[in-house]
GROMACS .gro file of C-alpha atoms in nm:
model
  416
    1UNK     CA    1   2.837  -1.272   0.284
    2UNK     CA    2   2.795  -1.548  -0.004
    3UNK     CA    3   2.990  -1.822   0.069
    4UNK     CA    4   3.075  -2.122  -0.096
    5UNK     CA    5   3.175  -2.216  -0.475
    6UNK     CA    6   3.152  -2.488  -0.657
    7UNK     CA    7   3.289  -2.548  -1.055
    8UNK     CA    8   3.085  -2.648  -1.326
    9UNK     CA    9   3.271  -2.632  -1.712
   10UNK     CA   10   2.958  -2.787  -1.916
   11UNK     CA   11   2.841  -2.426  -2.043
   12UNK     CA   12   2.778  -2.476  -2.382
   13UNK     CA   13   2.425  -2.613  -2.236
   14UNK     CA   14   2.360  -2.268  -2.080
   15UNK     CA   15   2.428  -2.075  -2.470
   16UNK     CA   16   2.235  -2.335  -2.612
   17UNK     CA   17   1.952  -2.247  -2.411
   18UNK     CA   18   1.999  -1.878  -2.424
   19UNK     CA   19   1.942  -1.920  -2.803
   20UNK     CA   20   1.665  -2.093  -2.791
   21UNK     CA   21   1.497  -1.859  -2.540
   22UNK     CA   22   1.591  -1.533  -2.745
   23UNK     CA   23   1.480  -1.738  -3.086
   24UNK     CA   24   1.159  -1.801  -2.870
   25UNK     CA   25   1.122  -1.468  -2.762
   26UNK     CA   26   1.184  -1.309  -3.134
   27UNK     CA   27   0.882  -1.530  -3.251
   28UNK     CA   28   0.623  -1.328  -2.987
   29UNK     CA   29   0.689  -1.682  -2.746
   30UNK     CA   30   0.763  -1.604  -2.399
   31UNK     CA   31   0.744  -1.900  -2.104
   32UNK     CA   32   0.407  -1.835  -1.918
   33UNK     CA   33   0.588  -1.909  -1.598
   34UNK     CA   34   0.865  -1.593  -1.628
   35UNK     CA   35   0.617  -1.306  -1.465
   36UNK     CA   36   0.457  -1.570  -1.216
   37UNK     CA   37   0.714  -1.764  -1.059
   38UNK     CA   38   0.573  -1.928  -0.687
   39UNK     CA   39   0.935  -1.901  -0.552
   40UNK     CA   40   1.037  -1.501  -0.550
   41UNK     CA   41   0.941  -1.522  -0.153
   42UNK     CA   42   1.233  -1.757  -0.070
   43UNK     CA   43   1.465  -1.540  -0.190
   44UNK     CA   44   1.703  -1.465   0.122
   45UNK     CA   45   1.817  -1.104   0.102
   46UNK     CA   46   2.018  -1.113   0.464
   47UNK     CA   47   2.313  -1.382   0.271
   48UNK     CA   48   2.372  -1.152  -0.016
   49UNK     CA   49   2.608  -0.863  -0.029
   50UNK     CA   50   2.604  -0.860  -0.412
   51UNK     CA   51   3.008  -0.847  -0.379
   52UNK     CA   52   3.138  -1.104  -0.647
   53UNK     CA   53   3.391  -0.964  -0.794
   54UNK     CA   54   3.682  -1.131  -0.546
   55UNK     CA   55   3.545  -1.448  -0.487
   56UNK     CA   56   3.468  -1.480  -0.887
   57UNK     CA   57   3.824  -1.385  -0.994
   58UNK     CA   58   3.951  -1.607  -0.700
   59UNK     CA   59   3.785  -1.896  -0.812
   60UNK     CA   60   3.586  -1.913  -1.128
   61UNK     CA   61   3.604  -1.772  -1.449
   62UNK     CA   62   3.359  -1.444  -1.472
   63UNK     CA   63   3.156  -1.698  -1.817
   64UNK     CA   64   2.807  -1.827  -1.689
   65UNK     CA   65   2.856  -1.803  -1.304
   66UNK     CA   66   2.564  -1.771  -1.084
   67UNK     CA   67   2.450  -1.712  -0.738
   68UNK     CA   68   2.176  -1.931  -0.526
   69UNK     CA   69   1.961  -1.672  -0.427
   70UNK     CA   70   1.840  -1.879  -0.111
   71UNK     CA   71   2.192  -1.956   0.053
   72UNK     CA   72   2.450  -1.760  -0.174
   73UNK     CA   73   2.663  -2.031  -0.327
   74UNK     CA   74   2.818  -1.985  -0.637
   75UNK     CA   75   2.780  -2.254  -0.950
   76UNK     CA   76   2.892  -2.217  -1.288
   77UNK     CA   77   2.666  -2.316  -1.551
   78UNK     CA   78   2.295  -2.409  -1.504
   79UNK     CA   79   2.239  -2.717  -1.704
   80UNK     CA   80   2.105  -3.045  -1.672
   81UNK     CA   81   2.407  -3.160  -1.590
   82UNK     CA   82   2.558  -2.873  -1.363
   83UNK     CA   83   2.594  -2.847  -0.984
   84UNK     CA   84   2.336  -2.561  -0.987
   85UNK     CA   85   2.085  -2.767  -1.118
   86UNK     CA   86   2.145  -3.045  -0.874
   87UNK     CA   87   2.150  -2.828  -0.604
   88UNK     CA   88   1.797  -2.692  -0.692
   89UNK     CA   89   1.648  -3.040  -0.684
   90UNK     CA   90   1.845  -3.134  -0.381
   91UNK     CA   91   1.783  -2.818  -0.128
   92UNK     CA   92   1.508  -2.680  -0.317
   93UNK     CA   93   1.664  -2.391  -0.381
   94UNK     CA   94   1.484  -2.218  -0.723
   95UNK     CA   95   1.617  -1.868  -0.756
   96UNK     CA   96   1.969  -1.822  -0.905
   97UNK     CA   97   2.135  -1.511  -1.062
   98UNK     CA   98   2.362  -1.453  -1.338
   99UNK     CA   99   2.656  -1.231  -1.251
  100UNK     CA  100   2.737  -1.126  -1.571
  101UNK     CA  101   2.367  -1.059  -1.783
  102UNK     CA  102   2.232  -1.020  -1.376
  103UNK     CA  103   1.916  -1.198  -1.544
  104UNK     CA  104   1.772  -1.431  -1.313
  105UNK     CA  105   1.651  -1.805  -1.369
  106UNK     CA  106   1.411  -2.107  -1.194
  107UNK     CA  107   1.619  -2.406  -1.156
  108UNK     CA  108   1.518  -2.702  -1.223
  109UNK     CA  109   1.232  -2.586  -1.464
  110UNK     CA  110   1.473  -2.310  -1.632
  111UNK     CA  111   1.320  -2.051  -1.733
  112UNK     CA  112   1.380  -1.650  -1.738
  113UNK     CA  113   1.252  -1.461  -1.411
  114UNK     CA  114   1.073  -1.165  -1.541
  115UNK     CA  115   1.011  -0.942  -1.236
  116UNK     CA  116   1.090  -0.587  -1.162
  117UNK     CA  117   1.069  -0.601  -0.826
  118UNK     CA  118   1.376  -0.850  -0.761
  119UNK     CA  119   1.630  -0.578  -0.924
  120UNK     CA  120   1.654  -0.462  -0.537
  121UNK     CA  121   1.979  -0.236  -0.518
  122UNK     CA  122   2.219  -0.367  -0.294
  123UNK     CA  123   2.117  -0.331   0.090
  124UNK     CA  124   1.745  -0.221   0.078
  125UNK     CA  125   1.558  -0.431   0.315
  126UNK     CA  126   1.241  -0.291   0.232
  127UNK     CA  127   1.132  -0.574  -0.009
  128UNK     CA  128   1.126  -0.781   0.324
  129UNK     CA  129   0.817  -0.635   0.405
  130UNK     CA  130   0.657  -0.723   0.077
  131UNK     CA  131   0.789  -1.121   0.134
  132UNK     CA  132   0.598  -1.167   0.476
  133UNK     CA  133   0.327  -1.017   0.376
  134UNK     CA  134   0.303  -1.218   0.076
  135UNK     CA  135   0.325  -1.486   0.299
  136UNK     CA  136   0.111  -1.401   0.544
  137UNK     CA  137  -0.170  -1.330   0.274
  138UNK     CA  138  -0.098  -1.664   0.112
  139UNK     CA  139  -0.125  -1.841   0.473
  140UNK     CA  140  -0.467  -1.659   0.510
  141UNK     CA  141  -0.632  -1.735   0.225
  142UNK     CA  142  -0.484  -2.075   0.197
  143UNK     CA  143  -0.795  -2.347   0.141
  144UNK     CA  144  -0.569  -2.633   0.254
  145UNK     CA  145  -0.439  -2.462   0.595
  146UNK     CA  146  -0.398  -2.725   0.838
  147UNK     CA  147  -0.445  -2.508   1.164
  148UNK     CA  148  -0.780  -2.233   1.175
  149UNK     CA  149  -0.559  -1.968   1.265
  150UNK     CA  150  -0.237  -1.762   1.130
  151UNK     CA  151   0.014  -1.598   1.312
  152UNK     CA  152   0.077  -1.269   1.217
  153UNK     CA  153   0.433  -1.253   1.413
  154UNK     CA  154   0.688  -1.218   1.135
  155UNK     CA  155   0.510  -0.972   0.911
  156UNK     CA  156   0.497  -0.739   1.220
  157UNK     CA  157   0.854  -0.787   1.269
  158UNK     CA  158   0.911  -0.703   0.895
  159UNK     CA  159   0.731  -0.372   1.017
  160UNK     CA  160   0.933  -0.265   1.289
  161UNK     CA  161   1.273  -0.321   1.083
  162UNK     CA  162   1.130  -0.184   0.806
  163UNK     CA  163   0.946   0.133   0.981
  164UNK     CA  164   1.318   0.160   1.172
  165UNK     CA  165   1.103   0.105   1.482
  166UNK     CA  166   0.850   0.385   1.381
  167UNK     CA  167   0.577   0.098   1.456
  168UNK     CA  168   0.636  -0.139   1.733
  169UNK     CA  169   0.490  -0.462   1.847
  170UNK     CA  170   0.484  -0.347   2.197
  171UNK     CA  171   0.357   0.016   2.164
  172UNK     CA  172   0.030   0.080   1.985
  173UNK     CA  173   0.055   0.328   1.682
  174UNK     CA  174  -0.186   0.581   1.511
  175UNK     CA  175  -0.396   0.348   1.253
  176UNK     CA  176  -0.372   0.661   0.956
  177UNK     CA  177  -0.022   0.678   1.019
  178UNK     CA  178   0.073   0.325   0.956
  179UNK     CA  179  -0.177   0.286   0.652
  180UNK     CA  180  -0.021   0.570   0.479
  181UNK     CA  181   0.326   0.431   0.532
  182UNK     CA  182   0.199   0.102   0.490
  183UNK     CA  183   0.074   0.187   0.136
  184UNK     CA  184   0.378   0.416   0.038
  185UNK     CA  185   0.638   0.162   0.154
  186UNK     CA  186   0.496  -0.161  -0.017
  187UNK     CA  187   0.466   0.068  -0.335
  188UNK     CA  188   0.818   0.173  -0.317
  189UNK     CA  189   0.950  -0.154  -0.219
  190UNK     CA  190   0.762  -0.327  -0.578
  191UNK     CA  191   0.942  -0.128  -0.737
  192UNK     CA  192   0.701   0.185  -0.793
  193UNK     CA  193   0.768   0.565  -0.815
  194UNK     CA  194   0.547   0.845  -0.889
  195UNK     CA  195   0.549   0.828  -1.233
  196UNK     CA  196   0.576   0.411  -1.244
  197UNK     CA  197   0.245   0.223  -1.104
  198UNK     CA  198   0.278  -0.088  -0.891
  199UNK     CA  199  -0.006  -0.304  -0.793
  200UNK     CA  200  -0.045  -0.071  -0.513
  201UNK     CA  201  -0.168   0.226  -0.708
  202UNK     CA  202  -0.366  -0.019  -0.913
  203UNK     CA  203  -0.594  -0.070  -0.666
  204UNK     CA  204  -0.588   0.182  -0.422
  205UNK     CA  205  -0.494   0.510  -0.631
  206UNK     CA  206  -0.725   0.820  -0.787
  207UNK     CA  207  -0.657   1.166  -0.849
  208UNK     CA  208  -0.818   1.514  -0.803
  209UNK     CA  209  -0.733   1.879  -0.883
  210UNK     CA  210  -0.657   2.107  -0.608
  211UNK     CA  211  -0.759   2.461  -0.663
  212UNK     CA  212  -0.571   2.687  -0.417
  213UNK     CA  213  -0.580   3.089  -0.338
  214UNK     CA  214  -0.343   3.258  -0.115
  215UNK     CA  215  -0.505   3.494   0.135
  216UNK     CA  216  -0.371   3.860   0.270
  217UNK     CA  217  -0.251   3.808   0.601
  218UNK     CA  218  -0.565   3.890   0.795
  219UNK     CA  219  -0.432   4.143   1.018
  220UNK     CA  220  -0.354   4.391   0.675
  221UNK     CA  221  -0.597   4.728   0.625
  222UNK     CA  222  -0.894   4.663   0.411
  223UNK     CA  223  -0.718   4.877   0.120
  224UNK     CA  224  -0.385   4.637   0.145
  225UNK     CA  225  -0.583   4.310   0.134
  226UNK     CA  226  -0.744   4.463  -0.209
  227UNK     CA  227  -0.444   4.558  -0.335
  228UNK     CA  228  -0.249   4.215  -0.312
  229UNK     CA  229  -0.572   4.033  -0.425
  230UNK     CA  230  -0.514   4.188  -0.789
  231UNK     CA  231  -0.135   4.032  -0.784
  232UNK     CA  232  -0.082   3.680  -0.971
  233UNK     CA  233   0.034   3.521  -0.683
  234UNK     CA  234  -0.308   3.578  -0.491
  235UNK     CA  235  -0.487   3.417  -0.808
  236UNK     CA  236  -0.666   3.074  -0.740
  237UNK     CA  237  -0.431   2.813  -0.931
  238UNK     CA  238  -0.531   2.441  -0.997
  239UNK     CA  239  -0.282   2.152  -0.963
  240UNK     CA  240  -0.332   1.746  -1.039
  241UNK     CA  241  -0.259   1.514  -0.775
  242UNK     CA  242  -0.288   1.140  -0.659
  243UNK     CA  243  -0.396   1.018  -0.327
  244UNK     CA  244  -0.405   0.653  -0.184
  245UNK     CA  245  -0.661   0.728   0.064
  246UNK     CA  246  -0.910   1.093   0.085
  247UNK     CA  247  -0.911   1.265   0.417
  248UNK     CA  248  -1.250   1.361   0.575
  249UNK     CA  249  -1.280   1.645   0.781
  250UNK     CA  250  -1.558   1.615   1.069
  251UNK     CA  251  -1.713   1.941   1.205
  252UNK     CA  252  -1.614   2.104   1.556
  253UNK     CA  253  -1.737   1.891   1.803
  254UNK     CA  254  -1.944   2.139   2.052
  255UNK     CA  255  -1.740   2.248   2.328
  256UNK     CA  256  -1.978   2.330   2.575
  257UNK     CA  257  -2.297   2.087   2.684
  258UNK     CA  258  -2.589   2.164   2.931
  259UNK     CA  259  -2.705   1.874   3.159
  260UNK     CA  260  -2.961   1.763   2.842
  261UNK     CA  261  -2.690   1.732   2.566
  262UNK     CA  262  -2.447   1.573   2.757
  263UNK     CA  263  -2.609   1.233   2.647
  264UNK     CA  264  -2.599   1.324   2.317
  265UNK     CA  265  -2.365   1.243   2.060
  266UNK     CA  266  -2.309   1.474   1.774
  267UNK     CA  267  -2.410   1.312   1.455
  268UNK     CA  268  -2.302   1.379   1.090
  269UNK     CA  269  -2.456   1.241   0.750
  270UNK     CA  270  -2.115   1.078   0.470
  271UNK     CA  271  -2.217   1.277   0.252
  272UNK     CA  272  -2.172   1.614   0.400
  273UNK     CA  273  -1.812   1.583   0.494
  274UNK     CA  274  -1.771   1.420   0.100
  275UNK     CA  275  -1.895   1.761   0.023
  276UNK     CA  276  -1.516   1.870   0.051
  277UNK     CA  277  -1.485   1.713  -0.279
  278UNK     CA  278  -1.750   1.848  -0.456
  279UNK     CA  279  -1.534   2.176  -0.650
  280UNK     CA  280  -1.726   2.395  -0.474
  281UNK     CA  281  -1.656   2.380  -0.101
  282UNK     CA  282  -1.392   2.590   0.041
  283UNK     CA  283  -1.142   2.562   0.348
  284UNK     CA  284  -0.870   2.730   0.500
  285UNK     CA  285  -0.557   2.641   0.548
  286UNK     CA  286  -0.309   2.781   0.746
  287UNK     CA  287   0.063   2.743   0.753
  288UNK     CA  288   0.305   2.881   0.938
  289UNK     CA  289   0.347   3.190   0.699
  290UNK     CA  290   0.069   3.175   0.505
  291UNK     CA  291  -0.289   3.115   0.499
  292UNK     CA  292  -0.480   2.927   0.165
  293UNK     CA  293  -0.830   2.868   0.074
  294UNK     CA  294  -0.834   2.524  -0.097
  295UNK     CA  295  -1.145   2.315  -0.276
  296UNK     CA  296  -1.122   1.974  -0.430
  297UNK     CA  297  -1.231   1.815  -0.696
  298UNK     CA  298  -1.228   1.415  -0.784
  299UNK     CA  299  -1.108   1.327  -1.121
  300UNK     CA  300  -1.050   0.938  -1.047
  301UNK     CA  301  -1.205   0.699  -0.882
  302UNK     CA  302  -0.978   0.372  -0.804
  303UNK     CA  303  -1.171  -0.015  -0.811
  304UNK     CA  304  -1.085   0.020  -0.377
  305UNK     CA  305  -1.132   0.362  -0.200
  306UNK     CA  306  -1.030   0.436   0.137
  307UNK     CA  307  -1.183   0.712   0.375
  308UNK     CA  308  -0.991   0.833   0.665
  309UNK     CA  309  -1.205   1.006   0.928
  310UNK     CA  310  -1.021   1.321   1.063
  311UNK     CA  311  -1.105   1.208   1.456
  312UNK     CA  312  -0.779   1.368   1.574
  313UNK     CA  313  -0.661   1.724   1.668
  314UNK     CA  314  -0.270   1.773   1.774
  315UNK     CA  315  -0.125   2.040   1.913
  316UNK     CA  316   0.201   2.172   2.105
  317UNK     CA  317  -0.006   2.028   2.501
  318UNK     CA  318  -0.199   1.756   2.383
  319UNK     CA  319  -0.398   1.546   2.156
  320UNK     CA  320  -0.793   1.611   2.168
  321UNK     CA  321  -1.013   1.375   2.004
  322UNK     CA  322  -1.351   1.426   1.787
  323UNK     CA  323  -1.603   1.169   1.910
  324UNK     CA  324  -1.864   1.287   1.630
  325UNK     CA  325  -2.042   0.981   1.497
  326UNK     CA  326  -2.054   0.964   1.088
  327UNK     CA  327  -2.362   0.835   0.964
  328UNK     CA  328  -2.234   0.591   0.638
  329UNK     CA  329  -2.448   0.340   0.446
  330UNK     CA  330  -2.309   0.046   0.430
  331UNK     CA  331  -2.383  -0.026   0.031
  332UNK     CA  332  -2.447   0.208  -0.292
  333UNK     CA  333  -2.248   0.514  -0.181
  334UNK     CA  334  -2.238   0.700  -0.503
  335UNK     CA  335  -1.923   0.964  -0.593
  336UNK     CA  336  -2.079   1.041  -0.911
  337UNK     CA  337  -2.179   1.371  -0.800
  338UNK     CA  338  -1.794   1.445  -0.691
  339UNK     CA  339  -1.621   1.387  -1.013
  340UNK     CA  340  -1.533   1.656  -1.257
  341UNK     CA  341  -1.769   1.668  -1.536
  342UNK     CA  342  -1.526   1.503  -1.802
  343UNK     CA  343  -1.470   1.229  -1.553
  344UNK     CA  344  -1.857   1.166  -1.540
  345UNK     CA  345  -1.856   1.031  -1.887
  346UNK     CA  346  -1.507   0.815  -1.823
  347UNK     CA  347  -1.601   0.715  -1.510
  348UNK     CA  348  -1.858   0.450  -1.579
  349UNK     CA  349  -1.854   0.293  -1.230
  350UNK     CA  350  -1.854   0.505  -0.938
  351UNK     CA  351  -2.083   0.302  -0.659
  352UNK     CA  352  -1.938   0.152  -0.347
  353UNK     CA  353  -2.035  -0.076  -0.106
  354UNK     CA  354  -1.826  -0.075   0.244
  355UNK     CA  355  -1.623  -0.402   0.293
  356UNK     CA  356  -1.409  -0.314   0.624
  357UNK     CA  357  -1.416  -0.032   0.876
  358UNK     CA  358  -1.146   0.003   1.148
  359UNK     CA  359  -1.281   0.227   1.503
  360UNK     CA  360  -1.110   0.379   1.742
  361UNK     CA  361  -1.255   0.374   2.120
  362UNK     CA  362  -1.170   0.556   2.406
  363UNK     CA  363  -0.898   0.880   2.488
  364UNK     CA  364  -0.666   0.963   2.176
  365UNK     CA  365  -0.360   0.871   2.372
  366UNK     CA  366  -0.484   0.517   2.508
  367UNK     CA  367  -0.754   0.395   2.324
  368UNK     CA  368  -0.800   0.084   2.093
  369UNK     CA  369  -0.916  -0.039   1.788
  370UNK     CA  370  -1.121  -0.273   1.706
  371UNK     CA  371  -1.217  -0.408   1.350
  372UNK     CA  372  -1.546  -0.455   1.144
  373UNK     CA  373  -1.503  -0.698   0.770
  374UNK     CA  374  -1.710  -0.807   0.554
  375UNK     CA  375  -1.748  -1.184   0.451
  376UNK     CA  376  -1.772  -1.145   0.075
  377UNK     CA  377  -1.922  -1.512   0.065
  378UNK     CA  378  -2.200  -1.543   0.332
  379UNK     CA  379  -2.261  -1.124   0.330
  380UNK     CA  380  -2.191  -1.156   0.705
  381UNK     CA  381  -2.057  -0.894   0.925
  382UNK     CA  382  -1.777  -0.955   1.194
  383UNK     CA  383  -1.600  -0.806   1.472
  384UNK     CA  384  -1.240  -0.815   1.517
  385UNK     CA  385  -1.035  -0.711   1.850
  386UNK     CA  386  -0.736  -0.876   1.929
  387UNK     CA  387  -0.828  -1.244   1.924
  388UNK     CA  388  -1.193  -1.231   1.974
  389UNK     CA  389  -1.388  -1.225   1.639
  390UNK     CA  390  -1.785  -1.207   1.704
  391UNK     CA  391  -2.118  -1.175   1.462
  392UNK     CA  392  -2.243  -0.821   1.441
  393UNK     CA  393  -2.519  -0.647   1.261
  394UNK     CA  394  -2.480  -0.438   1.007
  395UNK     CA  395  -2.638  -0.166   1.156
  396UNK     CA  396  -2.449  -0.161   1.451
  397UNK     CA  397  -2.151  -0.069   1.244
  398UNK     CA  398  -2.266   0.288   1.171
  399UNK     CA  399  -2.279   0.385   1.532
  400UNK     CA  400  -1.924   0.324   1.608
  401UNK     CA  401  -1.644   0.583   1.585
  402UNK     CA  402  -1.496   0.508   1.233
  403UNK     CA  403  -1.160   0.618   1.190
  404UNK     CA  404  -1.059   0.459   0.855
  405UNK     CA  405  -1.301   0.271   0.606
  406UNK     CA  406  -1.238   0.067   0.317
  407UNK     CA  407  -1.498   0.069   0.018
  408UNK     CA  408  -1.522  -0.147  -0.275
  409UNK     CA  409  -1.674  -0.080  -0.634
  410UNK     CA  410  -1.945  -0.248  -0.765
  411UNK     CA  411  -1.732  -0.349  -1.098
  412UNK     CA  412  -1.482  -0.519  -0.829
  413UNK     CA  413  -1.755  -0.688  -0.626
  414UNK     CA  414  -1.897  -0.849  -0.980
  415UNK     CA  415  -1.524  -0.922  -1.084
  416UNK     CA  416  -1.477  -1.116  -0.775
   0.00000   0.00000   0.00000
């Protein structure tokens, strides 16, 4: 509940400076500072209940009140000379809100906050999960950091509240099934939609077309099956769609072994299970009622592409779990040949060279995971599990069992 109120009557200082930022703004002038402010992370959702209207007509007048983001006091005015603006320099408290234009401001420097994703509606804790792990990027990649390491403790309770205990500190989860909510939720949370892009889709997003055929059931007569293949509905049709991350499907793994094979592990080439993106390829798919053959065709290519190894098999017993190794080179894996032939002359970069690769070892139900990344700096590989991070060779990396991979473009690498 916001708490806390405190007059100010000096607001002729706040229209003064409203003029001069819409005089500003009509002369193509807009403060640098509005769409990067360092302080949207302090902003402490869990004191706000965005109720003002009693406490307002209690105590203030409803002209140039606003709200401390940070402990949810109320000021009036935010001049030199007003309480909010001492209260800034005093607590350090940078993020206020104006009741009545609900623009928001940085006090002391004041200035406009432009930034779509504070216009939260009122109780949606899923922008908490975008604050800690803005924060625990920044600690990461933070040259100054006192201590060599960074606890990752918050962010993964951010996760569980967020994921309403979907994902849980103490249980381990499927790795795919946390990306892709991972991905959708920080999307969502900045304020994205499918039609609107956030810096999500930016950098992880492509599209393809899906061309899909229904198929006769297949216990019809020959002579019915004809019949309903001339109807409309049994015509291939071709959709557009996005995806964050493309699924790979890996063949059967063979069920039976004589006393030779059983020390062999069944090897497959990246580029033949990327040949279910070539437009040509076709796979059923069955549904409950109804049975489709699909094929896929790439028609963007995003500056970071993720792969997702289909290692997993679930059905109504148990889990079974495809130990097939995938044989990927680690640089210049080229998609060209994927694309749509329109796309080939828009696409001008379409190389990638792996940057991180997450495996999964042992039995689908209690295995773990362990983590491979790529040291952009030295070109070094390492080894992630838990708290133990080791040197590896690159070529060690393509005989583990990959479950999700993370590739970067050329353009990026260069950019970088």
């Amino acid at each position: 509940m916001i708490a806390g109120v405190k007059r100010e009557r000096d607001v002729d200082e706040d229209e003064e400076e409203e003029v001069r930022v819409k005089v500003g703004r009509s002369h193509g002038v807009e403060d640098r500072r509005s769409r990067h402010c360092p302080y949207l992370d302090t902003i402490n959702r869990s004191v706000l209940d965005f109720d003002f209207e009693k406490l307002c007509s209690i105590s203030l007048s409803h002209i140039n009140v606003y709200a401390c983001l940070i402990c949810g006091k109320y000021f009036q005015g935010r001049g030199q000379k007003s309480h909010a603006y001492i209260h800034s320099v005093q607590f350090a408290h940078h993020v206020f809100l104006n009741l009545h234009t609900l623009k928001f401001y940085c006090l002391p420097d004041n200035y406009e906050i432009i930034d779509s994703s504070i216009r939260r509606p009122p109780g949606d804790i899923m922008f908490l999960l975008v604050q800690r792990f803005g924060e625990l990027m920044r600690k990461l990649w933070n040259p100054r950091n006192f201590k060599a390491h960074v606890s990752p403790h918050e962010m993964l309770q951010a996760v569980v509240l967020c994921s309403k205990k979907t994902f849980q500190i103490t249980k381990q989860g499927d790795a795919v099934d946390f990306l892709s909510w991972f991905l959708n939720a920080l999307h969502g949370a900045l304020g994205g939609t499918k039609k609107k892009s956030s810096i999500l889709t930016k950098v992880f997003q492509g599209s393809m077309r899906i061309f899909s055929k229904k198929l006769p059931h297949p216990d019809l007569p020959p002579e019915e099956k004809e019949a309903l293949l001339l109807k409309d509905e049994y015509q291939e049709e071709m959709s557009e769609s996005t995806f964050l991350y493309l699924t790979l499907d890996l063949p059967t793994a063979p069920l039976y072994k004589d006393e030779k094979e059983q020390l062999i592990i069944p090897q497959v080439p990246l580029f033949n299970i990327l040949a279910k993106f070539n437009g040509n390829n076709e796979k059923e798919y069955k549904t409950y009622k109804e049975n489709f053959l699909k094929r896929f065709q790439l028609t963007k290519l995003p500056p970071y592409l993720i792969f997702c190894i289909k290692r997993f098999t679930k059905n109504n017993f148990f889990v079974e779990k495809n130990p097939t190794i995938v044989n990927f080179p680690i640089t210049n894996v080229d998609l060209r040949e994927y694309l749509t032939e329109e796309a080939q002359v828009t696409e001008k970069i379409t190389t990638y060279d792996l940057v991180a690769n997450i495996v999964h070892d042992g039995k689908p139900t209690e295995g773990s995971y362990r983590i491979h990344v790529l040291h952009h700096g030295t070109g070094k590989w390492y080894e992630l599990q838990d708290l133990q991070v080791i040197d590896i060779l690159p070529q060690m990396i393509t005989l583990s069992e990959a479950y999700i991979q993370v590739c970067c473009s050329f353009l990026t690498f260069v950019i970088r």
